[in-house]
PDB file of N, CA and C in Angstrom:
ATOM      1  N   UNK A 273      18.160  48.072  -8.917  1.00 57.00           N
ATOM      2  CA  UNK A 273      16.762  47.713  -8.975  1.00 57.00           C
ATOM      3  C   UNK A 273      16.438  47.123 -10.331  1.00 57.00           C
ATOM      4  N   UNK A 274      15.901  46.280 -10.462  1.00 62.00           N
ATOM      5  CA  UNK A 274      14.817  45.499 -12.184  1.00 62.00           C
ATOM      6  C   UNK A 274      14.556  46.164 -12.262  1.00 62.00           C
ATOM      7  N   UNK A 275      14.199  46.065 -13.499  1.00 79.00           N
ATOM      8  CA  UNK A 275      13.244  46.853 -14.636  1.00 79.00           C
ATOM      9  C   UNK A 275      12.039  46.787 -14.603  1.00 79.00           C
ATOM     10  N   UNK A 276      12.092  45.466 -14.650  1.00 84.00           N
ATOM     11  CA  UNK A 276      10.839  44.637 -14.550  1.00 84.00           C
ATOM     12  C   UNK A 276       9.550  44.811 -12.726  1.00 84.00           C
ATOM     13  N   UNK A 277       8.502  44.813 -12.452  1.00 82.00           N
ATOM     14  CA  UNK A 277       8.032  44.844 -11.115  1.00 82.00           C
ATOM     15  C   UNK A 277       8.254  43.718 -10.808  1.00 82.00           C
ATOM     16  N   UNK A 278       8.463  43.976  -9.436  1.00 79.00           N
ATOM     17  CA  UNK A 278       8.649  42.218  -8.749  1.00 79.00           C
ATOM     18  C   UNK A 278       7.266  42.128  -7.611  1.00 79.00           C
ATOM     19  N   UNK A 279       6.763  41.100  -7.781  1.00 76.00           N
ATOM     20  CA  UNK A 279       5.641  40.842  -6.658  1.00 76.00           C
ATOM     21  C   UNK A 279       6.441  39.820  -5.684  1.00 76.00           C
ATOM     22  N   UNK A 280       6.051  39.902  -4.420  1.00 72.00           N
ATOM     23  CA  UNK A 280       6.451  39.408  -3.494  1.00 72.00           C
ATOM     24  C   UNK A 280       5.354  38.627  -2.347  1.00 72.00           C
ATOM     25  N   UNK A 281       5.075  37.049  -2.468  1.00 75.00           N
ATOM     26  CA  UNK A 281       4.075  36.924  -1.428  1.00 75.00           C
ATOM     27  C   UNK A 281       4.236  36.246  -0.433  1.00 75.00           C
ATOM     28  N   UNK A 282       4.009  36.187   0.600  1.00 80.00           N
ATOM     29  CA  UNK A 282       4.218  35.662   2.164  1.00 80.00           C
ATOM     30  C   UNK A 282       2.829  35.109   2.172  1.00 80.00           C
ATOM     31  N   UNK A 283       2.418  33.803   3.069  1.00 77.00           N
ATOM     32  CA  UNK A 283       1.280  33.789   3.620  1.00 77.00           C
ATOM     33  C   UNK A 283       1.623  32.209   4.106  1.00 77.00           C
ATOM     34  N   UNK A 284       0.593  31.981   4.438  1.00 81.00           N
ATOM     35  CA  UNK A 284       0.087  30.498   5.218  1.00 81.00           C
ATOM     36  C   UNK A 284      -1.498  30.118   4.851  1.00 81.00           C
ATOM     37  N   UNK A 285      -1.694  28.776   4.749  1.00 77.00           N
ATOM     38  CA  UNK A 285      -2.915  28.166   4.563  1.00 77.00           C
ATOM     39  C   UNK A 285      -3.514  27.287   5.556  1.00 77.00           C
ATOM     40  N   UNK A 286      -4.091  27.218   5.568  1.00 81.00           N
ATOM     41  CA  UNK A 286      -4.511  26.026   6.571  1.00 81.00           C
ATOM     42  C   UNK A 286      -6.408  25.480   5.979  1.00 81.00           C
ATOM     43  N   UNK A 287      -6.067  24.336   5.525  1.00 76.00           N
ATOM     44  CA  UNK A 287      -7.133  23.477   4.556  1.00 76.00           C
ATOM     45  C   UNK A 287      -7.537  22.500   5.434  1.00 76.00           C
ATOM     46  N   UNK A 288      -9.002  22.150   5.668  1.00 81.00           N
ATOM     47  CA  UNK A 288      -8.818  21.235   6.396  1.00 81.00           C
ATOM     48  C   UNK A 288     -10.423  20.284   5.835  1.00 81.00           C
ATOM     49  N   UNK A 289     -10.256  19.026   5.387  1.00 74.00           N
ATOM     50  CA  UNK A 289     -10.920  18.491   4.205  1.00 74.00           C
ATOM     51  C   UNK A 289     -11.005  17.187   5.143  1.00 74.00           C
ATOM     52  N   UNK A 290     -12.352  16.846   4.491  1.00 75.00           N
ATOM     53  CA  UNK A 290     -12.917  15.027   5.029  1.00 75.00           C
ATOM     54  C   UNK A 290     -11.660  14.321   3.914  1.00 75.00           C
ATOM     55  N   UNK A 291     -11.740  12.910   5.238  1.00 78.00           N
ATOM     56  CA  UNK A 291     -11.022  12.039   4.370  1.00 78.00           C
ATOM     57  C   UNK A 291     -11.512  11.084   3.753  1.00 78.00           C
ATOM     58  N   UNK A 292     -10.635  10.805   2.702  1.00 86.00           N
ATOM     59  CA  UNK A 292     -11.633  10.012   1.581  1.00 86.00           C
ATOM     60  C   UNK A 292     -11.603   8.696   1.421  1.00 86.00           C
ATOM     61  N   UNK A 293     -10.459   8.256   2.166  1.00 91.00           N
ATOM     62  CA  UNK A 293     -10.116   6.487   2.416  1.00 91.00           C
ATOM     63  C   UNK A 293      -9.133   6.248   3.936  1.00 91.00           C
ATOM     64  N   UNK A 294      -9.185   5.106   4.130  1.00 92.00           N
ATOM     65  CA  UNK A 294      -8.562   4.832   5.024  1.00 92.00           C
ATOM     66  C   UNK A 294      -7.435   3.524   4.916  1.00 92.00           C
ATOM     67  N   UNK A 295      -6.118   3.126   5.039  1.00 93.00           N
ATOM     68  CA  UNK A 295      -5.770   2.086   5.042  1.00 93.00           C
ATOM     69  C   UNK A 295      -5.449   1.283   6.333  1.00 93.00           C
ATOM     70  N   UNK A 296      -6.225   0.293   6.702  1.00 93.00           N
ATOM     71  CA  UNK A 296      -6.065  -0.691   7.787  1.00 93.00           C
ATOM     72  C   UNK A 296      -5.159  -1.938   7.423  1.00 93.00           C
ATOM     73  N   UNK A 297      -4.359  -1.899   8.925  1.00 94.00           N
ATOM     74  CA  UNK A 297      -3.332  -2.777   8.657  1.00 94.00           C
ATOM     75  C   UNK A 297      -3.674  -4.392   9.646  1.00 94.00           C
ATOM     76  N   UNK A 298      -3.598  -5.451   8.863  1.00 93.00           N
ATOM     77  CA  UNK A 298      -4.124  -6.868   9.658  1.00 93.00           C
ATOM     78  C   UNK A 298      -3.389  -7.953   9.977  1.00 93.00           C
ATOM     79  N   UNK A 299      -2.790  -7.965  10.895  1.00 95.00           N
ATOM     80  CA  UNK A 299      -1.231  -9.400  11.339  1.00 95.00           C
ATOM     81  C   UNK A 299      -2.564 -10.329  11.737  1.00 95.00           C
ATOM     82  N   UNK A 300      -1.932 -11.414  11.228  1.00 96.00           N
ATOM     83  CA  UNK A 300      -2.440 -12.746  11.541  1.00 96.00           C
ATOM     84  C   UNK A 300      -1.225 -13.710  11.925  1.00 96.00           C
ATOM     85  N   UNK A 301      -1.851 -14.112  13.196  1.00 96.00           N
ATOM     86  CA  UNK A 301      -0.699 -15.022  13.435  1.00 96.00           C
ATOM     87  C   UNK A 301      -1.196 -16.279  13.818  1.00 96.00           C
ATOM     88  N   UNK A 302      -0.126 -17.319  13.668  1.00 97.00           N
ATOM     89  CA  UNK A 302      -0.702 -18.815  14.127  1.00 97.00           C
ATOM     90  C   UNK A 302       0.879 -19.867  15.301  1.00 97.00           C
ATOM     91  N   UNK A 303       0.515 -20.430  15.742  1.00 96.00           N
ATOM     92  CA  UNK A 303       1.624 -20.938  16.754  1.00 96.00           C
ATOM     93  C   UNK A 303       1.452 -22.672  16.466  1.00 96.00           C
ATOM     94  N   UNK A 304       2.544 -23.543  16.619  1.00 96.00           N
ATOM     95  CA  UNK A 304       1.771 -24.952  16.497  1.00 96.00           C
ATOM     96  C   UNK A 304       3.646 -25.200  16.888  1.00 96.00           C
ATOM     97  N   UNK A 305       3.593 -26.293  17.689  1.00 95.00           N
ATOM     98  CA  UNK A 305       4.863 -27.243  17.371  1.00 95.00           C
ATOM     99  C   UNK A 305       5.433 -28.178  16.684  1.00 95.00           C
ATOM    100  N   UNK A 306       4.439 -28.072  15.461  1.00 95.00           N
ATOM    101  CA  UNK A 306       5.013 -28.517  13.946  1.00 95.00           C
ATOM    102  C   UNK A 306       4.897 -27.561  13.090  1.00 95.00           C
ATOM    103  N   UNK A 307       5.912 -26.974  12.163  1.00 95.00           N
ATOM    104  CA  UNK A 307       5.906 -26.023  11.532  1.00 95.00           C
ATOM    105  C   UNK A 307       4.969 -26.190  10.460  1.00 95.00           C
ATOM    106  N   UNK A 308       4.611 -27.147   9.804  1.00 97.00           N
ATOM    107  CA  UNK A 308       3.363 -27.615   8.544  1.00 97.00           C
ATOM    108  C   UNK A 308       2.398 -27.020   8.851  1.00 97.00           C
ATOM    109  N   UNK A 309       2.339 -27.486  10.244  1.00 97.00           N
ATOM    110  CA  UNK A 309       1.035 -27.176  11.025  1.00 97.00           C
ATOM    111  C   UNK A 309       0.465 -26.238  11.429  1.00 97.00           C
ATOM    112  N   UNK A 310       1.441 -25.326  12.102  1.00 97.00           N
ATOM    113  CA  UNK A 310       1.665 -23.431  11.862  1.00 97.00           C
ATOM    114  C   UNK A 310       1.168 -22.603  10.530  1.00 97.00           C
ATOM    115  N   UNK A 311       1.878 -23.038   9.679  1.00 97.00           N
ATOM    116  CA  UNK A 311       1.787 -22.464   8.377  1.00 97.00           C
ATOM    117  C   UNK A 311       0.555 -22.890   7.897  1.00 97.00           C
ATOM    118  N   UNK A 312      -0.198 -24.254   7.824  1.00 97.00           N
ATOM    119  CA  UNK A 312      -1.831 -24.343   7.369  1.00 97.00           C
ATOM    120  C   UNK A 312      -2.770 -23.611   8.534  1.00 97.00           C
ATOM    121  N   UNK A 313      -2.309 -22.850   9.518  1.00 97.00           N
ATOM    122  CA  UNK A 313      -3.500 -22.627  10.728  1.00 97.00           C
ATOM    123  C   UNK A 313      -3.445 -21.110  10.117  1.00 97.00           C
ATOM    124  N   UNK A 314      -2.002 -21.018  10.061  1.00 97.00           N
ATOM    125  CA  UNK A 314      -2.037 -19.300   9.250  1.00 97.00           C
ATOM    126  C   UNK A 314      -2.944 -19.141   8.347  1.00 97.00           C
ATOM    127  N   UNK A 315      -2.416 -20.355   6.951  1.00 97.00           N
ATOM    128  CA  UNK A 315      -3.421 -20.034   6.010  1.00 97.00           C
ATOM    129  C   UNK A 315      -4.918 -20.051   5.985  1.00 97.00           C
ATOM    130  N   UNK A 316      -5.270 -20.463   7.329  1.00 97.00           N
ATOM    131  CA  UNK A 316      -6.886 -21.256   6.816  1.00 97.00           C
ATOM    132  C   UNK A 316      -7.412 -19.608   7.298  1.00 97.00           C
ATOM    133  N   UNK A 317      -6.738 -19.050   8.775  1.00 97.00           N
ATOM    134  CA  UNK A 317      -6.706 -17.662   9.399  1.00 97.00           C
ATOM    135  C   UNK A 317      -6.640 -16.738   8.414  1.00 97.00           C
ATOM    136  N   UNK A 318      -6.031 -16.718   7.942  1.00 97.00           N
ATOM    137  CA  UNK A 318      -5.669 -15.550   6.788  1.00 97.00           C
ATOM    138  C   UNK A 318      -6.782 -15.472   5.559  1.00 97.00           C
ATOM    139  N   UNK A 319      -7.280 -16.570   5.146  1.00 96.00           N
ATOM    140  CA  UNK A 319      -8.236 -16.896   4.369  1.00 96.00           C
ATOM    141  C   UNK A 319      -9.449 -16.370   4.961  1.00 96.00           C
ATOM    142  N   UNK A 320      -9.867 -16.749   5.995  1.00 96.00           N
ATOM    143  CA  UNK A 320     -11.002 -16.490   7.084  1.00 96.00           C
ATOM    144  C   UNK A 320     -10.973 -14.840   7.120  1.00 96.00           C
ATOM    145  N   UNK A 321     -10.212 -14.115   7.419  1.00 95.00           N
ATOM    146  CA  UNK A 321     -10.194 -12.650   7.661  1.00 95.00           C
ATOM    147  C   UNK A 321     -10.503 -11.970   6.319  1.00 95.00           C
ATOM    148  N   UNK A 322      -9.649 -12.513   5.309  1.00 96.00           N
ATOM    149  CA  UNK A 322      -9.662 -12.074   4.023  1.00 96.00           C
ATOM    150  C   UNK A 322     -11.240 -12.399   3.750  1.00 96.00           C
ATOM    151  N   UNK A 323     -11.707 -13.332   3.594  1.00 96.00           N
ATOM    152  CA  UNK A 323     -13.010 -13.446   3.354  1.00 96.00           C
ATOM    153  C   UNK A 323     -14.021 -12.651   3.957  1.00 96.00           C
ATOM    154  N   UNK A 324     -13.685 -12.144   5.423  1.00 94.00           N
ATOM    155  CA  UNK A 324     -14.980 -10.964   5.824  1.00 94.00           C
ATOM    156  C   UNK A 324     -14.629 -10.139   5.416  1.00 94.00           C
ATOM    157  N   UNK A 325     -13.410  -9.605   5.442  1.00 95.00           N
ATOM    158  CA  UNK A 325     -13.003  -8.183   4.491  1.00 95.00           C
ATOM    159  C   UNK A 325     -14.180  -7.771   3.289  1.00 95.00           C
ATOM    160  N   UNK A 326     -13.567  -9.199   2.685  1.00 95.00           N
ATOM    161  CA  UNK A 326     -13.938  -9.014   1.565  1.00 95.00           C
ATOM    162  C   UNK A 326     -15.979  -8.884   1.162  1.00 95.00           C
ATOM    163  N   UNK A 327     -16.570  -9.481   2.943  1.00 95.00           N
ATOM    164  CA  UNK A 327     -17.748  -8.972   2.663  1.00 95.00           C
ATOM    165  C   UNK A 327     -18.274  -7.481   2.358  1.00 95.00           C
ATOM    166  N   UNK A 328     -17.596  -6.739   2.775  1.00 94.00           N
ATOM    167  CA  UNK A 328     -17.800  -5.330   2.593  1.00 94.00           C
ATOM    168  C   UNK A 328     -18.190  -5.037   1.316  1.00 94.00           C
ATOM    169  N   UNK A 329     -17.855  -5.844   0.170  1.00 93.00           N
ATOM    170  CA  UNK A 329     -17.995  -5.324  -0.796  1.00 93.00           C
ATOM    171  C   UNK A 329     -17.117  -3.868  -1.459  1.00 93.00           C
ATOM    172  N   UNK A 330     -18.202  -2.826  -2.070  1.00 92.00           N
ATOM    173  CA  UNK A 330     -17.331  -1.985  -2.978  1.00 92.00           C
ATOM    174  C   UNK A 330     -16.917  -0.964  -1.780  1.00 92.00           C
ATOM    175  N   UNK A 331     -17.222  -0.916  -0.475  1.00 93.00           N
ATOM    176  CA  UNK A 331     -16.820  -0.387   0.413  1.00 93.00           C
ATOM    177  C   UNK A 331     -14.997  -0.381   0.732  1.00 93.00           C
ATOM    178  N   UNK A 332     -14.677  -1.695   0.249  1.00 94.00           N
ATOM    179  CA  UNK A 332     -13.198  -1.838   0.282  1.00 94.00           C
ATOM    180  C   UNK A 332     -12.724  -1.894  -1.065  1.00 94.00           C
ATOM    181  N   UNK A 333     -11.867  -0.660  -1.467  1.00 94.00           N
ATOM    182  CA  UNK A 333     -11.256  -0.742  -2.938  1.00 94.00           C
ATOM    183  C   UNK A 333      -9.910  -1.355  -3.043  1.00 94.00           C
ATOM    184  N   UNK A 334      -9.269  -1.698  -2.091  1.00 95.00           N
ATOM    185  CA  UNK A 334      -8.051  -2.596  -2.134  1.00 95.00           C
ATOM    186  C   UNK A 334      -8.157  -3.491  -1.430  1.00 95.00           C
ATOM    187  N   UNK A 335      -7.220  -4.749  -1.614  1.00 96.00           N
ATOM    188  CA  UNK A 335      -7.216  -5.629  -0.620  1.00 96.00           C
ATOM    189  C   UNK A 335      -6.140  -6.456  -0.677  1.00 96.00           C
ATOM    190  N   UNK A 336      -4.575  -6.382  -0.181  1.00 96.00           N
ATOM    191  CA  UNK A 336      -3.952  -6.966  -0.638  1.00 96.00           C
ATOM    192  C   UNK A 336      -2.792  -7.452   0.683  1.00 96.00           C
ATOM    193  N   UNK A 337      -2.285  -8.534   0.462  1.00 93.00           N
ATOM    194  CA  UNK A 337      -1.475  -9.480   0.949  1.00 93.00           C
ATOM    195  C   UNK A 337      -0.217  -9.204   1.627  1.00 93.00           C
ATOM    196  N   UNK A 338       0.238  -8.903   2.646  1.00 91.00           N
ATOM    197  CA  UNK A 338       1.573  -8.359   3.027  1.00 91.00           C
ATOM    198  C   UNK A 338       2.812  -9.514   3.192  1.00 91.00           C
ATOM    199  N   UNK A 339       3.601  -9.390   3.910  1.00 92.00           N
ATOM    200  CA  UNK A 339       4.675  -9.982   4.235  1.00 92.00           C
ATOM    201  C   UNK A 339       4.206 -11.534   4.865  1.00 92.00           C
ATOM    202  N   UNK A 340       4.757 -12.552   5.008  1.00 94.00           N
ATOM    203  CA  UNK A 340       4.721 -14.016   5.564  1.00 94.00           C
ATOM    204  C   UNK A 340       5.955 -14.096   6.090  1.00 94.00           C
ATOM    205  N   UNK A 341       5.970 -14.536   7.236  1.00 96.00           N
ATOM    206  CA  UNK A 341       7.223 -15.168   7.675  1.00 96.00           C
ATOM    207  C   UNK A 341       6.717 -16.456   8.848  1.00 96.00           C
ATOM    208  N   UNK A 342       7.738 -17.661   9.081  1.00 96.00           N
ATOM    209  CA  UNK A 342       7.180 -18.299  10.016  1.00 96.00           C
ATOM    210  C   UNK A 342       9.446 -18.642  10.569  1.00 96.00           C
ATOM    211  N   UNK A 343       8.878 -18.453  11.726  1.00 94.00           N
ATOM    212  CA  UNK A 343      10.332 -18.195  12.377  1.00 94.00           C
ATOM    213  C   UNK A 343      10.559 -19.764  13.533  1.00 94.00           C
ATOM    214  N   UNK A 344      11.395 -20.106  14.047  1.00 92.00           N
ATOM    215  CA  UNK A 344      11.166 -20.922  15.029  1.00 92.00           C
ATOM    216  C   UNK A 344      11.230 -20.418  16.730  1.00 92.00           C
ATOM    217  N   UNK A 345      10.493 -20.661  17.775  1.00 89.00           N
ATOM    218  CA  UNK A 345      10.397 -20.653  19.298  1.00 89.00           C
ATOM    219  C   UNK A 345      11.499 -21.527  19.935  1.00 89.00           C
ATOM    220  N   UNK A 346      12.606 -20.906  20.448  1.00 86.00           N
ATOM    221  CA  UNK A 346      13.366 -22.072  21.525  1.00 86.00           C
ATOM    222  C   UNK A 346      12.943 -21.875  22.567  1.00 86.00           C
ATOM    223  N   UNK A 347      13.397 -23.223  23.506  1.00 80.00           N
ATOM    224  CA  UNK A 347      12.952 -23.198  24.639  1.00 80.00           C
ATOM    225  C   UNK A 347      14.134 -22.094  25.173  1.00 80.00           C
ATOM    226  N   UNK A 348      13.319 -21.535  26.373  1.00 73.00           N
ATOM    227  CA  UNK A 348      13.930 -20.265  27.071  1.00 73.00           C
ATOM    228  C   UNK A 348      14.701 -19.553  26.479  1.00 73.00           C
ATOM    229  N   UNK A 349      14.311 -19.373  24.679  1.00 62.00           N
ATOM    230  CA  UNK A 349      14.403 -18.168  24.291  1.00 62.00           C
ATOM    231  C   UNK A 349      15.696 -18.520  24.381  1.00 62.00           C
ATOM    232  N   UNK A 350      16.837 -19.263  23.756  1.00 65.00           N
ATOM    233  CA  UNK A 350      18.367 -19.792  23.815  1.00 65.00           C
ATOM    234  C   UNK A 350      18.391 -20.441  22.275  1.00 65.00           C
ATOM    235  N   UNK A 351      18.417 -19.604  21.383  1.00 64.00           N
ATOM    236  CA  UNK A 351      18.906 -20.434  20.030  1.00 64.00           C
ATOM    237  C   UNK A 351      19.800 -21.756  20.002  1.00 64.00           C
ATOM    238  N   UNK A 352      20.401 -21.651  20.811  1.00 69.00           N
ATOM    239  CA  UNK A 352      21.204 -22.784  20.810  1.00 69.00           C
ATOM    240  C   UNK A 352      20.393 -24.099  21.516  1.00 69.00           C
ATOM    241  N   UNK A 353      19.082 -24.172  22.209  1.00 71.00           N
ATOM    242  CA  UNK A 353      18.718 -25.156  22.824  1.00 71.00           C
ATOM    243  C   UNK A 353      17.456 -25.865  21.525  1.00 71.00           C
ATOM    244  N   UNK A 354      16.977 -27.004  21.775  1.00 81.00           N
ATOM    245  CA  UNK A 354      15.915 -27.612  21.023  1.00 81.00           C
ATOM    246  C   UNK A 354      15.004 -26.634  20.861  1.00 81.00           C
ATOM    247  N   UNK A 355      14.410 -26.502  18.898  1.00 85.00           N
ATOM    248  CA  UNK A 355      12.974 -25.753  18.805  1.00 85.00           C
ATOM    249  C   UNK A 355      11.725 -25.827  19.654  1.00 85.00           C
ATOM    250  N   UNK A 356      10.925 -25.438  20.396  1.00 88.00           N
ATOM    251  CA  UNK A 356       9.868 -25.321  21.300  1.00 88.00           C
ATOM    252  C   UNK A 356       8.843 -25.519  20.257  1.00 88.00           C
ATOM    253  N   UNK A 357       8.945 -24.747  18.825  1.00 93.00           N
ATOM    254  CA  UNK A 357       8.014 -24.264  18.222  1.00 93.00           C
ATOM    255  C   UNK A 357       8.040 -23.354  17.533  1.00 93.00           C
ATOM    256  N   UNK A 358       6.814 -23.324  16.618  1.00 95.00           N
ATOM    257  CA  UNK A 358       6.919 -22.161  15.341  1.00 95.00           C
ATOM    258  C   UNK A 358       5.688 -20.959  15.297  1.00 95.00           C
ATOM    259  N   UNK A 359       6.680 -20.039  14.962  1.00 96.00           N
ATOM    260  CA  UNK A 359       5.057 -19.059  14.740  1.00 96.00           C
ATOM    261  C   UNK A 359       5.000 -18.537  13.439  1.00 96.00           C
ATOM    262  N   UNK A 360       3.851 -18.390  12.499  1.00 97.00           N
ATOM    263  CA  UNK A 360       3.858 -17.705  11.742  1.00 97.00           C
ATOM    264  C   UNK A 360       3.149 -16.357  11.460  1.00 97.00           C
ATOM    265  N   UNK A 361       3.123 -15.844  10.779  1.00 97.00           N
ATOM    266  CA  UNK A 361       2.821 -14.584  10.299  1.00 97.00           C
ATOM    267  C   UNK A 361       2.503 -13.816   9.180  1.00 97.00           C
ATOM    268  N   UNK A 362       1.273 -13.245   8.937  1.00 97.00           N
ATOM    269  CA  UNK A 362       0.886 -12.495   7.720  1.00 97.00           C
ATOM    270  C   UNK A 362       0.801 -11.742   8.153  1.00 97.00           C
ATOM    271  N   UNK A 363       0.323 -10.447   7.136  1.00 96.00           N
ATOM    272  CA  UNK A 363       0.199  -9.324   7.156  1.00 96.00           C
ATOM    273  C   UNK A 363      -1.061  -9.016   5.860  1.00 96.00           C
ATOM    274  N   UNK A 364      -2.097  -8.447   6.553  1.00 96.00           N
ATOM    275  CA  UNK A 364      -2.877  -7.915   5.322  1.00 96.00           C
ATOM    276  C   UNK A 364      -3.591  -6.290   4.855  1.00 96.00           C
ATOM    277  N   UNK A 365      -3.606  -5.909   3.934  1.00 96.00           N
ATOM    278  CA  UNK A 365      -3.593  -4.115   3.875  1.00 96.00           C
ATOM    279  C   UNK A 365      -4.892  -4.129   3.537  1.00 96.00           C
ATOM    280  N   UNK A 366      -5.827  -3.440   3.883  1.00 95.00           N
ATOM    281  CA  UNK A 366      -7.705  -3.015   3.131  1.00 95.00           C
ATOM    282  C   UNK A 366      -7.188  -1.398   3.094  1.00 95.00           C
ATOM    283  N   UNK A 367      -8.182  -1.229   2.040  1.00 95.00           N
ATOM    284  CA  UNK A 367      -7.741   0.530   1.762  1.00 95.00           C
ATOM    285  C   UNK A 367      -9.654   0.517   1.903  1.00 95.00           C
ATOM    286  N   UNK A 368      -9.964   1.296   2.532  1.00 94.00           N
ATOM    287  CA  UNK A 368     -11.613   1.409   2.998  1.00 94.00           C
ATOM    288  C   UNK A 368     -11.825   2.932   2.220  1.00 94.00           C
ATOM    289  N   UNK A 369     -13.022   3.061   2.078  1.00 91.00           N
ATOM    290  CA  UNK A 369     -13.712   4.371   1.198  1.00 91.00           C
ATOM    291  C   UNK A 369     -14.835   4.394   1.832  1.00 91.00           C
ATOM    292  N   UNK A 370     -15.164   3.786   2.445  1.00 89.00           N
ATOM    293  CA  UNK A 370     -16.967   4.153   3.001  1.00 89.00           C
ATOM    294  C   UNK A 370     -16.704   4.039   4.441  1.00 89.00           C
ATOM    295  N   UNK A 371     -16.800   5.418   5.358  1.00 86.00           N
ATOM    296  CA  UNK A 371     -15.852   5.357   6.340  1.00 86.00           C
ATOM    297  C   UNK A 371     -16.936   4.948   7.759  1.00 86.00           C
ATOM    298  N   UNK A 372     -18.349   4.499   7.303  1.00 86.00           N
ATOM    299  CA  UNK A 372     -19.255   3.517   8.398  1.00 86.00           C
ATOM    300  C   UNK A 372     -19.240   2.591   8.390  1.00 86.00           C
ATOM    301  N   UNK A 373     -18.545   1.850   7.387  1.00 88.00           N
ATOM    302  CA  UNK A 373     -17.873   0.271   6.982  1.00 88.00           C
ATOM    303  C   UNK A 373     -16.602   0.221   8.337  1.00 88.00           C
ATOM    304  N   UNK A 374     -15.820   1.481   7.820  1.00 87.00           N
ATOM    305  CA  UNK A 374     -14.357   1.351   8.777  1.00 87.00           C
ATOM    306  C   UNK A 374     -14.821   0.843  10.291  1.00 87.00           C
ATOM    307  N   UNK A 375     -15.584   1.834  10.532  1.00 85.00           N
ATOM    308  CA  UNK A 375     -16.294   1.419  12.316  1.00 85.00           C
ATOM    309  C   UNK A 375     -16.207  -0.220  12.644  1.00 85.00           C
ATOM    310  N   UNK A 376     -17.020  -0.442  11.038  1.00 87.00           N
ATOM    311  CA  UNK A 376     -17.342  -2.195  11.670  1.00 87.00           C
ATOM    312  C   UNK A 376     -16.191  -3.065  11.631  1.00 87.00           C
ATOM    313  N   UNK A 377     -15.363  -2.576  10.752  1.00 85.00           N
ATOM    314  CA  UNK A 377     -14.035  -3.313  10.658  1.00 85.00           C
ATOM    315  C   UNK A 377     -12.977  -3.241  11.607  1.00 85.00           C
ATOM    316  N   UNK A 378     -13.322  -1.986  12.133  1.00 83.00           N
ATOM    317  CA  UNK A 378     -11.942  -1.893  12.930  1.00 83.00           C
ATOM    318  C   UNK A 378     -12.282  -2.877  14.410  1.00 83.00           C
ATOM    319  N   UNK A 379     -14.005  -2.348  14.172  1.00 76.00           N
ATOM    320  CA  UNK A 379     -14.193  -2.833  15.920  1.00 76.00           C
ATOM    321  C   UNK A 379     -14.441  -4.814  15.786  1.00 76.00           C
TER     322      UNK A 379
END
């Protein structure tokens, strides 16, 4: 046996707290059978979304830019046959704090 006393504690918690932000996730996509053309429909899209976001004001404390990719479409889906077409793709992150803002955003 120690010398010393030993305390010994067992238990469980269970906390259950409002949340204080939210992060929403936003794909934008654009399609065109010229790839230039894809990629400016993305951007003008991506710009456009970003800009209502960004009406929220101090309601949204982040707002930032995800992944881009623009890939090519074959016909019947056969890499090996002629491009059909291109799609591209963003991705955008809002971190929300005012959670009657979220409602309007999500819907």
């Amino acid at each position: 046996m120690p010398d010393e006393p030993v305390i010994s504690v067992r238990g469980e918690a269970f906390l259950e707290v409002e949340p204080e932000i939210a992060v929403v996730w936003v794909s934008v996509m654009a399609r065109d059978k010229d790839r230039r053309r894809a990629v400016e429909l993305l951007a003008d899209r991506t710009k456009l979304i970003t800009g209502q976001i960004k009406e929220y004001g101090d309601a949204v404390e982040k707002l930032a830019s995800g992944r881009v990719s623009v890939r090519p479409e074959f016909k019947d889906g056969k890499p090996r046959e002629r491009v059909a077409g291109y799609v591209a793709e963003a991705g955008i992150t809002a971190t929300v704090a005012d959670f009657d803002v979220l409602g309007e955003l999500v819907a």
